[in-house]
PDB file of C-alpha atoms in Angstrom:
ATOM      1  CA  UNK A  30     -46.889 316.929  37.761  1.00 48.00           C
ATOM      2  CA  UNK A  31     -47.714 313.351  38.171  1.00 49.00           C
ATOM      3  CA  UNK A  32     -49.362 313.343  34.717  1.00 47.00           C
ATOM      4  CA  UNK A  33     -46.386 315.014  32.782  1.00 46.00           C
ATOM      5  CA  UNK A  34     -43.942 312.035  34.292  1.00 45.00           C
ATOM      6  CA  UNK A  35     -46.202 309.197  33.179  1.00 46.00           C
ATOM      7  CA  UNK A  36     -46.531 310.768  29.944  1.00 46.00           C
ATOM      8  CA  UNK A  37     -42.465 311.038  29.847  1.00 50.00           C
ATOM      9  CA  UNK A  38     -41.743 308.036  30.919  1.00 51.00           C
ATOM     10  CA  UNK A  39     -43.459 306.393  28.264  1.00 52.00           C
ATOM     11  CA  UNK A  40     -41.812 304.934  25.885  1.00 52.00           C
ATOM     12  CA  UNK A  41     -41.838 305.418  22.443  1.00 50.00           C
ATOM     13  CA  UNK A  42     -42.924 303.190  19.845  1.00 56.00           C
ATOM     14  CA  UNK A  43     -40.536 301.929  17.083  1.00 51.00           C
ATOM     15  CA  UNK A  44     -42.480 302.989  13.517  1.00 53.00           C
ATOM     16  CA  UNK A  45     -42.223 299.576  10.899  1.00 53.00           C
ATOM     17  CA  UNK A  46     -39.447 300.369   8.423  1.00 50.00           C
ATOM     18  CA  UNK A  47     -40.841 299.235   4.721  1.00 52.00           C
ATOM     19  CA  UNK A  48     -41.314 296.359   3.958  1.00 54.00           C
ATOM     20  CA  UNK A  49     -39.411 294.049   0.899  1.00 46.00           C
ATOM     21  CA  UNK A  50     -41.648 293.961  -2.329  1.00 50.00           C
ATOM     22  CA  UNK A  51     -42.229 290.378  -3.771  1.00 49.00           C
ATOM     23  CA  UNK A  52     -40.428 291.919  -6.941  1.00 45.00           C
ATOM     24  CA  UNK A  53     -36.930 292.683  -4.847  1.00 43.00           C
ATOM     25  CA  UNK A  54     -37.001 289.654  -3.694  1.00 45.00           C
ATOM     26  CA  UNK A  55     -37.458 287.567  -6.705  1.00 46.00           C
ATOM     27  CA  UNK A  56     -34.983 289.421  -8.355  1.00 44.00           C
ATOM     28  CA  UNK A  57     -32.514 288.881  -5.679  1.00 46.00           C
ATOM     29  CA  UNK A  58     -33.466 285.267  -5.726  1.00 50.00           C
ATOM     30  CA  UNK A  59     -32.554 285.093  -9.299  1.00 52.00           C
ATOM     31  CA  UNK A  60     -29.310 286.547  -8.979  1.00 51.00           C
ATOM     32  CA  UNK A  61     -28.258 283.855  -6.600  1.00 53.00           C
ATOM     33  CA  UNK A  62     -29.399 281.086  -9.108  1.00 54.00           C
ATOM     34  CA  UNK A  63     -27.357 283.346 -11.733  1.00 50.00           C
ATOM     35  CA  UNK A  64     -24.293 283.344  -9.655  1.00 47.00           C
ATOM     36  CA  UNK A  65     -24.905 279.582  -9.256  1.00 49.00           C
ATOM     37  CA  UNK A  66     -25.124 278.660 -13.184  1.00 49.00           C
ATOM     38  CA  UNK A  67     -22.169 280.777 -13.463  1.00 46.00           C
ATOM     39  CA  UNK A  68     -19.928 278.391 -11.120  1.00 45.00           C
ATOM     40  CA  UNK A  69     -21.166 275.397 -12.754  1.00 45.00           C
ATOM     41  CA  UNK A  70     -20.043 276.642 -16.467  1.00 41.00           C
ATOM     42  CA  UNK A  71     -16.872 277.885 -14.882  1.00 38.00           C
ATOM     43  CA  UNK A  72     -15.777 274.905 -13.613  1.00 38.00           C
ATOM     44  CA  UNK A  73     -17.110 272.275 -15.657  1.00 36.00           C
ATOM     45  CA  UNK A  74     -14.804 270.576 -17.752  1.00 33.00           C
ATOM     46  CA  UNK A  75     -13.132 269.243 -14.195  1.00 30.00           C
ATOM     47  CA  UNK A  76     -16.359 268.148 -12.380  1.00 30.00           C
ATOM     48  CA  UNK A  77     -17.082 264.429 -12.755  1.00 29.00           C
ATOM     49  CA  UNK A  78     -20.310 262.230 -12.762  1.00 31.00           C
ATOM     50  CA  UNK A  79     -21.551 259.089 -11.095  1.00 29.00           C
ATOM     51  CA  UNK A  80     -22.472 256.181 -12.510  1.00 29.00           C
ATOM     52  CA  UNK A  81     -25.704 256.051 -13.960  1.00 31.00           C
ATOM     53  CA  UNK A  82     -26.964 253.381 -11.761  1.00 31.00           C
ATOM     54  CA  UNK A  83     -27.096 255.283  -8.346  1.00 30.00           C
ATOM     55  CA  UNK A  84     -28.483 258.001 -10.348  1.00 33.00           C
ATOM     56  CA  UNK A  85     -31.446 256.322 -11.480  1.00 33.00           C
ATOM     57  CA  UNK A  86     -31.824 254.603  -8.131  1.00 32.00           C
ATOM     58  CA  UNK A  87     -31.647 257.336  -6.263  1.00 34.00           C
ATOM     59  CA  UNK A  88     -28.372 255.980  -4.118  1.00 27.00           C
ATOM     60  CA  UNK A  89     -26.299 259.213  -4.675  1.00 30.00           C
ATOM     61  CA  UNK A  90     -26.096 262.758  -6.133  1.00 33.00           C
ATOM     62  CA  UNK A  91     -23.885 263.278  -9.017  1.00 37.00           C
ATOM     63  CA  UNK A  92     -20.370 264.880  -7.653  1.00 39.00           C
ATOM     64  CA  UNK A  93     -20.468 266.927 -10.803  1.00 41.00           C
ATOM     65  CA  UNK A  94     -21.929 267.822 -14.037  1.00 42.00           C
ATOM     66  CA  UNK A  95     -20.889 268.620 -17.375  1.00 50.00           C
ATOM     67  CA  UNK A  96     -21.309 271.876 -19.217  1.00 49.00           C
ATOM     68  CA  UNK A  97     -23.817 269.986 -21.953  1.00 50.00           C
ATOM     69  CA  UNK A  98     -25.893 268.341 -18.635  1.00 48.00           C
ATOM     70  CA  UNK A  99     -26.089 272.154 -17.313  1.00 47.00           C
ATOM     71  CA  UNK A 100     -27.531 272.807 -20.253  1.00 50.00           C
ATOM     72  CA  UNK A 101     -30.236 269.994 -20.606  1.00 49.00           C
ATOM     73  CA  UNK A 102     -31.272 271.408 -16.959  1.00 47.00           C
ATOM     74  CA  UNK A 103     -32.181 274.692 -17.540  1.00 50.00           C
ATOM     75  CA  UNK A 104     -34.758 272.329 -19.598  1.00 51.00           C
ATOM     76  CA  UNK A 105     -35.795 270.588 -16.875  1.00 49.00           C
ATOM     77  CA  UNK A 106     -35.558 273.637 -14.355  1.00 48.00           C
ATOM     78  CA  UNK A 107     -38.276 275.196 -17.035  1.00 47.00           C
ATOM     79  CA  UNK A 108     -40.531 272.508 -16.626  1.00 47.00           C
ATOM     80  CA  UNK A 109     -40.982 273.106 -13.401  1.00 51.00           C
ATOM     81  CA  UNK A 110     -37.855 270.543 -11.620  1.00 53.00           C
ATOM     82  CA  UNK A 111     -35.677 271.106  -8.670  1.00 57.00           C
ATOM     83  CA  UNK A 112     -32.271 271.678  -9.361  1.00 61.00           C
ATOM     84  CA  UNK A 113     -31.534 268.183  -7.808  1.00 74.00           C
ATOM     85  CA  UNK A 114     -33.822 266.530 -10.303  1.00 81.00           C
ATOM     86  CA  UNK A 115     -32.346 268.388 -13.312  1.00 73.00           C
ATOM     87  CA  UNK A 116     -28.777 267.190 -12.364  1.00 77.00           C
ATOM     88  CA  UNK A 117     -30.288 263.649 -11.680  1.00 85.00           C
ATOM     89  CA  UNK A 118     -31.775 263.810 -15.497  1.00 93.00           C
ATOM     90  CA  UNK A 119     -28.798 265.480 -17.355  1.00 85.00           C
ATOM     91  CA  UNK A 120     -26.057 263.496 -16.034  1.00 90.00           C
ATOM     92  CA  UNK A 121     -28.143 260.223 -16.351  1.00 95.00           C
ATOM     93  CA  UNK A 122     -28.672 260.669 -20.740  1.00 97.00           C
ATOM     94  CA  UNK A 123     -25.182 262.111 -20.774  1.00 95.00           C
ATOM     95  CA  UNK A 124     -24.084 259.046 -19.533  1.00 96.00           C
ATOM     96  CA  UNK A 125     -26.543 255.952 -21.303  1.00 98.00           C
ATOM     97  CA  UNK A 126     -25.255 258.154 -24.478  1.00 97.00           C
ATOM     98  CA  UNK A 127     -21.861 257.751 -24.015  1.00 96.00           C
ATOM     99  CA  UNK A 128     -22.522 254.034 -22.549  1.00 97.00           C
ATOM    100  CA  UNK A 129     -24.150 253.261 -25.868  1.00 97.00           C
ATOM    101  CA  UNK A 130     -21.903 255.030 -28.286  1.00 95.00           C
ATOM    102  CA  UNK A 131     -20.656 252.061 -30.433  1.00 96.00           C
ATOM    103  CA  UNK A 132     -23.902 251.773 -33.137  1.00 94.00           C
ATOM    104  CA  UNK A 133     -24.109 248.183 -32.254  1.00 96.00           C
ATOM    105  CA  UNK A 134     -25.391 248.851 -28.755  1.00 97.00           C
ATOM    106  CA  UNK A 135     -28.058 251.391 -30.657  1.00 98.00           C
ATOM    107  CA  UNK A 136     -31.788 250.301 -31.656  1.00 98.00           C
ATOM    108  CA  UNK A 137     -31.110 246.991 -31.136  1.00 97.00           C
ATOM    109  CA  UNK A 138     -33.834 245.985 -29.433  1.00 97.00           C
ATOM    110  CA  UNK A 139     -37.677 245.882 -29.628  1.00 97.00           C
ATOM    111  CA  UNK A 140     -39.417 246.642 -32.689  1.00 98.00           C
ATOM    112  CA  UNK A 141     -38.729 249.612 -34.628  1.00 98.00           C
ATOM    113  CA  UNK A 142     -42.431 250.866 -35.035  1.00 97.00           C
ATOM    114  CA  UNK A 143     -42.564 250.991 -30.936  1.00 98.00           C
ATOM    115  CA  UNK A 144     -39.309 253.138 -30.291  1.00 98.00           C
ATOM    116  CA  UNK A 145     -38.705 255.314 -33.047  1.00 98.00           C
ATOM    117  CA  UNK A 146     -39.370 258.822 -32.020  1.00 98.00           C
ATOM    118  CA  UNK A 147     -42.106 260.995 -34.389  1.00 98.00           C
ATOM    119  CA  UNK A 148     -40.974 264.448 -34.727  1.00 98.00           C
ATOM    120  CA  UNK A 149     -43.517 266.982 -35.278  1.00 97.00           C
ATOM    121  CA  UNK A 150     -41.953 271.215 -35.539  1.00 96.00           C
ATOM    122  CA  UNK A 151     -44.533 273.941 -35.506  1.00 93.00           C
ATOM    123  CA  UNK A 152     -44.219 277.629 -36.255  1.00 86.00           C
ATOM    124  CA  UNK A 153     -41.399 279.806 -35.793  1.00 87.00           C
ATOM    125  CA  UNK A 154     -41.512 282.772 -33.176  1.00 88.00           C
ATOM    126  CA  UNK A 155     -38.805 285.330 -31.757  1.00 87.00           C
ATOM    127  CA  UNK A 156     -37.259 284.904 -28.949  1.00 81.00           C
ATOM    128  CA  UNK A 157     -33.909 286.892 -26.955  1.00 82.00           C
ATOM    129  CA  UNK A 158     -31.671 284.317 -28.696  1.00 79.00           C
ATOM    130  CA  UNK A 159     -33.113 284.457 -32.466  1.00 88.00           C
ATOM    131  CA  UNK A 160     -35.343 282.509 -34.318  1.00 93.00           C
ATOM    132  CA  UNK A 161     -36.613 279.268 -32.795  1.00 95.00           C
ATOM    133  CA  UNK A 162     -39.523 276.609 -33.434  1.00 96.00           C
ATOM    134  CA  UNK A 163     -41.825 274.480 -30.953  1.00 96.00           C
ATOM    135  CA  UNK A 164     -40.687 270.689 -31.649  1.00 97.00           C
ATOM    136  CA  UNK A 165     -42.646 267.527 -30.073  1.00 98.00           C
ATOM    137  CA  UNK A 166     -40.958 264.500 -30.000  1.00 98.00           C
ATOM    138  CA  UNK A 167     -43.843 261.900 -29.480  1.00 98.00           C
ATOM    139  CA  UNK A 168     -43.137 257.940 -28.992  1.00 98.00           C
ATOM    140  CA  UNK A 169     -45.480 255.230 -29.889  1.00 98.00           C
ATOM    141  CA  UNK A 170     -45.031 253.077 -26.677  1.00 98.00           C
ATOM    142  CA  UNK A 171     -46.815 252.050 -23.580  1.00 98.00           C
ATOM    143  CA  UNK A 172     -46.023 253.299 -20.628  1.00 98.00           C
ATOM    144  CA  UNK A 173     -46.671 249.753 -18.278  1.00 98.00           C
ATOM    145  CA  UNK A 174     -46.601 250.004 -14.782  1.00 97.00           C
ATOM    146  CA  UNK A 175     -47.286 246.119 -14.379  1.00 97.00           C
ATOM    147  CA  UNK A 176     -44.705 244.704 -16.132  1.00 95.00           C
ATOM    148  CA  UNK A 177     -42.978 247.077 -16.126  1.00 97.00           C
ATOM    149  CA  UNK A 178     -41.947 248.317 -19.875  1.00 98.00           C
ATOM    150  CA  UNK A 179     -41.890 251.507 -20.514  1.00 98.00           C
ATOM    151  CA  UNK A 180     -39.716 254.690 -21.829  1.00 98.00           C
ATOM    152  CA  UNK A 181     -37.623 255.851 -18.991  1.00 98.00           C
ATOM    153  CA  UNK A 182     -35.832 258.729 -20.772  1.00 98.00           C
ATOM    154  CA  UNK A 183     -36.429 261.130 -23.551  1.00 98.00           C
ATOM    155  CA  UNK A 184     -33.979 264.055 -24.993  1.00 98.00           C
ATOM    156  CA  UNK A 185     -32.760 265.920 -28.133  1.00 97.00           C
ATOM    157  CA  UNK A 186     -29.132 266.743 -28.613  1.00 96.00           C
ATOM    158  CA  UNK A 187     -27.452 269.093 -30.891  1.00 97.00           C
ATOM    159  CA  UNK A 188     -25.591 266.923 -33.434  1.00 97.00           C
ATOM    160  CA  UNK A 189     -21.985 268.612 -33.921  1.00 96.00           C
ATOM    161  CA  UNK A 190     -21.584 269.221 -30.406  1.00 95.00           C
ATOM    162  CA  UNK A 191     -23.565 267.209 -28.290  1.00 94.00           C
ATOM    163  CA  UNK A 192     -25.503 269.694 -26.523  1.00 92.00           C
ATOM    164  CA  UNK A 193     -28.710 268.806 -24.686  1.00 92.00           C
ATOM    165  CA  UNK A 194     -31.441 270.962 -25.892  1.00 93.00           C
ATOM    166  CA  UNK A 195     -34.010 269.308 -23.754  1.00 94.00           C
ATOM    167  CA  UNK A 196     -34.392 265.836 -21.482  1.00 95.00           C
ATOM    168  CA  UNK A 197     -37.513 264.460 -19.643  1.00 95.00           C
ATOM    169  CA  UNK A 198     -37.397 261.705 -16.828  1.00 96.00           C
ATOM    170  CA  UNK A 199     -40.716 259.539 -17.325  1.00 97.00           C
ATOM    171  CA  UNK A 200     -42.420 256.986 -14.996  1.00 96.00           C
ATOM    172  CA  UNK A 201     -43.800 254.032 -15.000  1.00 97.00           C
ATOM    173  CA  UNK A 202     -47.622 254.354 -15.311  1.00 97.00           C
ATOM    174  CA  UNK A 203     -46.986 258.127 -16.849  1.00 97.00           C
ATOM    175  CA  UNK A 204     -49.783 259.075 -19.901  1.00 97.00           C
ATOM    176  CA  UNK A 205     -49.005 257.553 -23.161  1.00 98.00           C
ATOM    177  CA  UNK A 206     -47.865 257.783 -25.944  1.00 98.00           C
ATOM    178  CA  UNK A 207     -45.060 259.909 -23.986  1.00 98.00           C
ATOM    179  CA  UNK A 208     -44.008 263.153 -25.171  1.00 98.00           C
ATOM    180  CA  UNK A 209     -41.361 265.715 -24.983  1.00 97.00           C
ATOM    181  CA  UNK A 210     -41.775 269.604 -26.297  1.00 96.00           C
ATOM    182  CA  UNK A 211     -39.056 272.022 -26.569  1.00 95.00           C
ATOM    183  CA  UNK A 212     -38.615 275.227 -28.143  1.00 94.00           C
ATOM    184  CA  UNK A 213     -35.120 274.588 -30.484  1.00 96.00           C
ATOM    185  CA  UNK A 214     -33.449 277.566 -32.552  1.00 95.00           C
ATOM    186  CA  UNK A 215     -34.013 277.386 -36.007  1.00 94.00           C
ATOM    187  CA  UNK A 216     -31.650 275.934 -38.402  1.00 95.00           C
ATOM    188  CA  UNK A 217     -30.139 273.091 -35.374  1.00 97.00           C
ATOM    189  CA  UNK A 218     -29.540 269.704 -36.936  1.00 98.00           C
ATOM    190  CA  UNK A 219     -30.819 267.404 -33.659  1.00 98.00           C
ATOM    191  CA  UNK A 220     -30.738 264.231 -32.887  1.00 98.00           C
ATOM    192  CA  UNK A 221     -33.364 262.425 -31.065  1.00 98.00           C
ATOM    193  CA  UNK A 222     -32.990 259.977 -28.719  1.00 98.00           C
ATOM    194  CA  UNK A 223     -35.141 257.517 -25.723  1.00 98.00           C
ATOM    195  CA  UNK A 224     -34.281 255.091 -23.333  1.00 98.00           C
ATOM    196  CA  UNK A 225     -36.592 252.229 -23.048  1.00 98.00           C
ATOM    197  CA  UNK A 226     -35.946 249.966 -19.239  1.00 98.00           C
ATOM    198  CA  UNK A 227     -36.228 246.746 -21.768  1.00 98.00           C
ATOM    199  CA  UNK A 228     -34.597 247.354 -25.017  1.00 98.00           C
ATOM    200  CA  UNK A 229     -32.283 250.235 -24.370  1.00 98.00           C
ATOM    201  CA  UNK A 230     -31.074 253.153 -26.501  1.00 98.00           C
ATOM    202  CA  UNK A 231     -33.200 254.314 -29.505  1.00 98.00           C
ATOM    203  CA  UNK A 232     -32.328 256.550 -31.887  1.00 98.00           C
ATOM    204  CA  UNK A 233     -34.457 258.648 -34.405  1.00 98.00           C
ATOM    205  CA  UNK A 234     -33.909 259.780 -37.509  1.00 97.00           C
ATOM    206  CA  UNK A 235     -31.587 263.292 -37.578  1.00 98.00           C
ATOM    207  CA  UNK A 236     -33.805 266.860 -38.624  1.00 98.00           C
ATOM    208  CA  UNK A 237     -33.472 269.968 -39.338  1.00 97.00           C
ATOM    209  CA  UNK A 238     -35.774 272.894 -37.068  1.00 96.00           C
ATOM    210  CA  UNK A 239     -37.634 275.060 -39.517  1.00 91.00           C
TER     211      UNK A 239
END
């Protein structure tokens, strides 16, 4: 008797119910960064930036961003960023672009043979969007921590309608000759462009992806 109550009055123990598979959860994961993009496209064309002076300095977050800086993060994102920091880089060469628009303010500076950009495009592969080619934009620059000089800012833009293909933030100090590599769909006409912290906005020559 005294056995069968101890044995009933024991309580029962709750079996573990599965557990989540790493796959189900990056896929959720995804979906939430999916939504995300979505809201930023959506509502775009009323979000504004900030100056480009807090952003470099780090003072603020940009209140907004633009569809083309959305764009130029996914580059960023790709490269291994945080969403801040793509944000941070898109907004900042949207806005030393627009800063520098009149030609005047454009390779003004500095000696040509240091800040012209070297384009090199290498074979074509398919991808989900088409046709596209790997294209290195290289820089023959120092990158000096001590003085400082260096390129602060690198990117490619669509030339009918402005769209970032790819940016890079560089550093002080960073390898040289800096470099930025993007894969661009064939048949783009892009324009690219640097930002040097002593002699400004540089532009390169327009091409043509293979």
């Amino acid at each position: 008797m005294h056995s069968a109550s101890r044995t009933a009055a024991t309580p029962l123990r709750r079996q573990p119910g599965p557990r989540s598979s790493p796959t189900v959860l990056i896929t959720c994961t995804m979906w939430r960064l999916s939504f995300i993009l979505a809201a930023w496209l959506s509502h775009a064309d009323a979000l504004r930036v900030t100056p480009i002076r807090a952003c470099l300095d780090g003072i603020t977050k940009p209140e907004g961003i633009s569809r083309r800086a959305v764009l130029a993060s996914s580059a960023v994102l790709a490269a291994g960023g945080s969403v801040s920091a793509a944000e941070m880089v898109a907004a900042a060469v949207e806005r030393i672009d627009k800063e520098n628009a009149d030609a005047s303010l454009r390779n003004a500076k500095g000696a040509p043979e240091k800040h012209l950009p070297i384009i090199k495009i290498f074979g074509t592969k398919i991808t989900t969007s088409g046709l596209s080619s790997q294209v290195e934009m290289e820089v023959p620059h120092v990158m000096d921590a001590d003085k400082p000089h260096f390129i602060e800012y690198m990117w490619m833009k669509e030339i009918s309608s402005s769209k970032i293909f790819a940016a890079k933030r560089l550093r002080a100090g960073d390898n040289a000759p800096p470099t930025l590599v993007a894969s661009l769909p064939k048949g783009a006409k892009v324009l690219p462009l640097l930002y040097c912290n002593l002699h400004g906005l540089w532009e390169g020559k327009p091409f043509t992806v293979a």
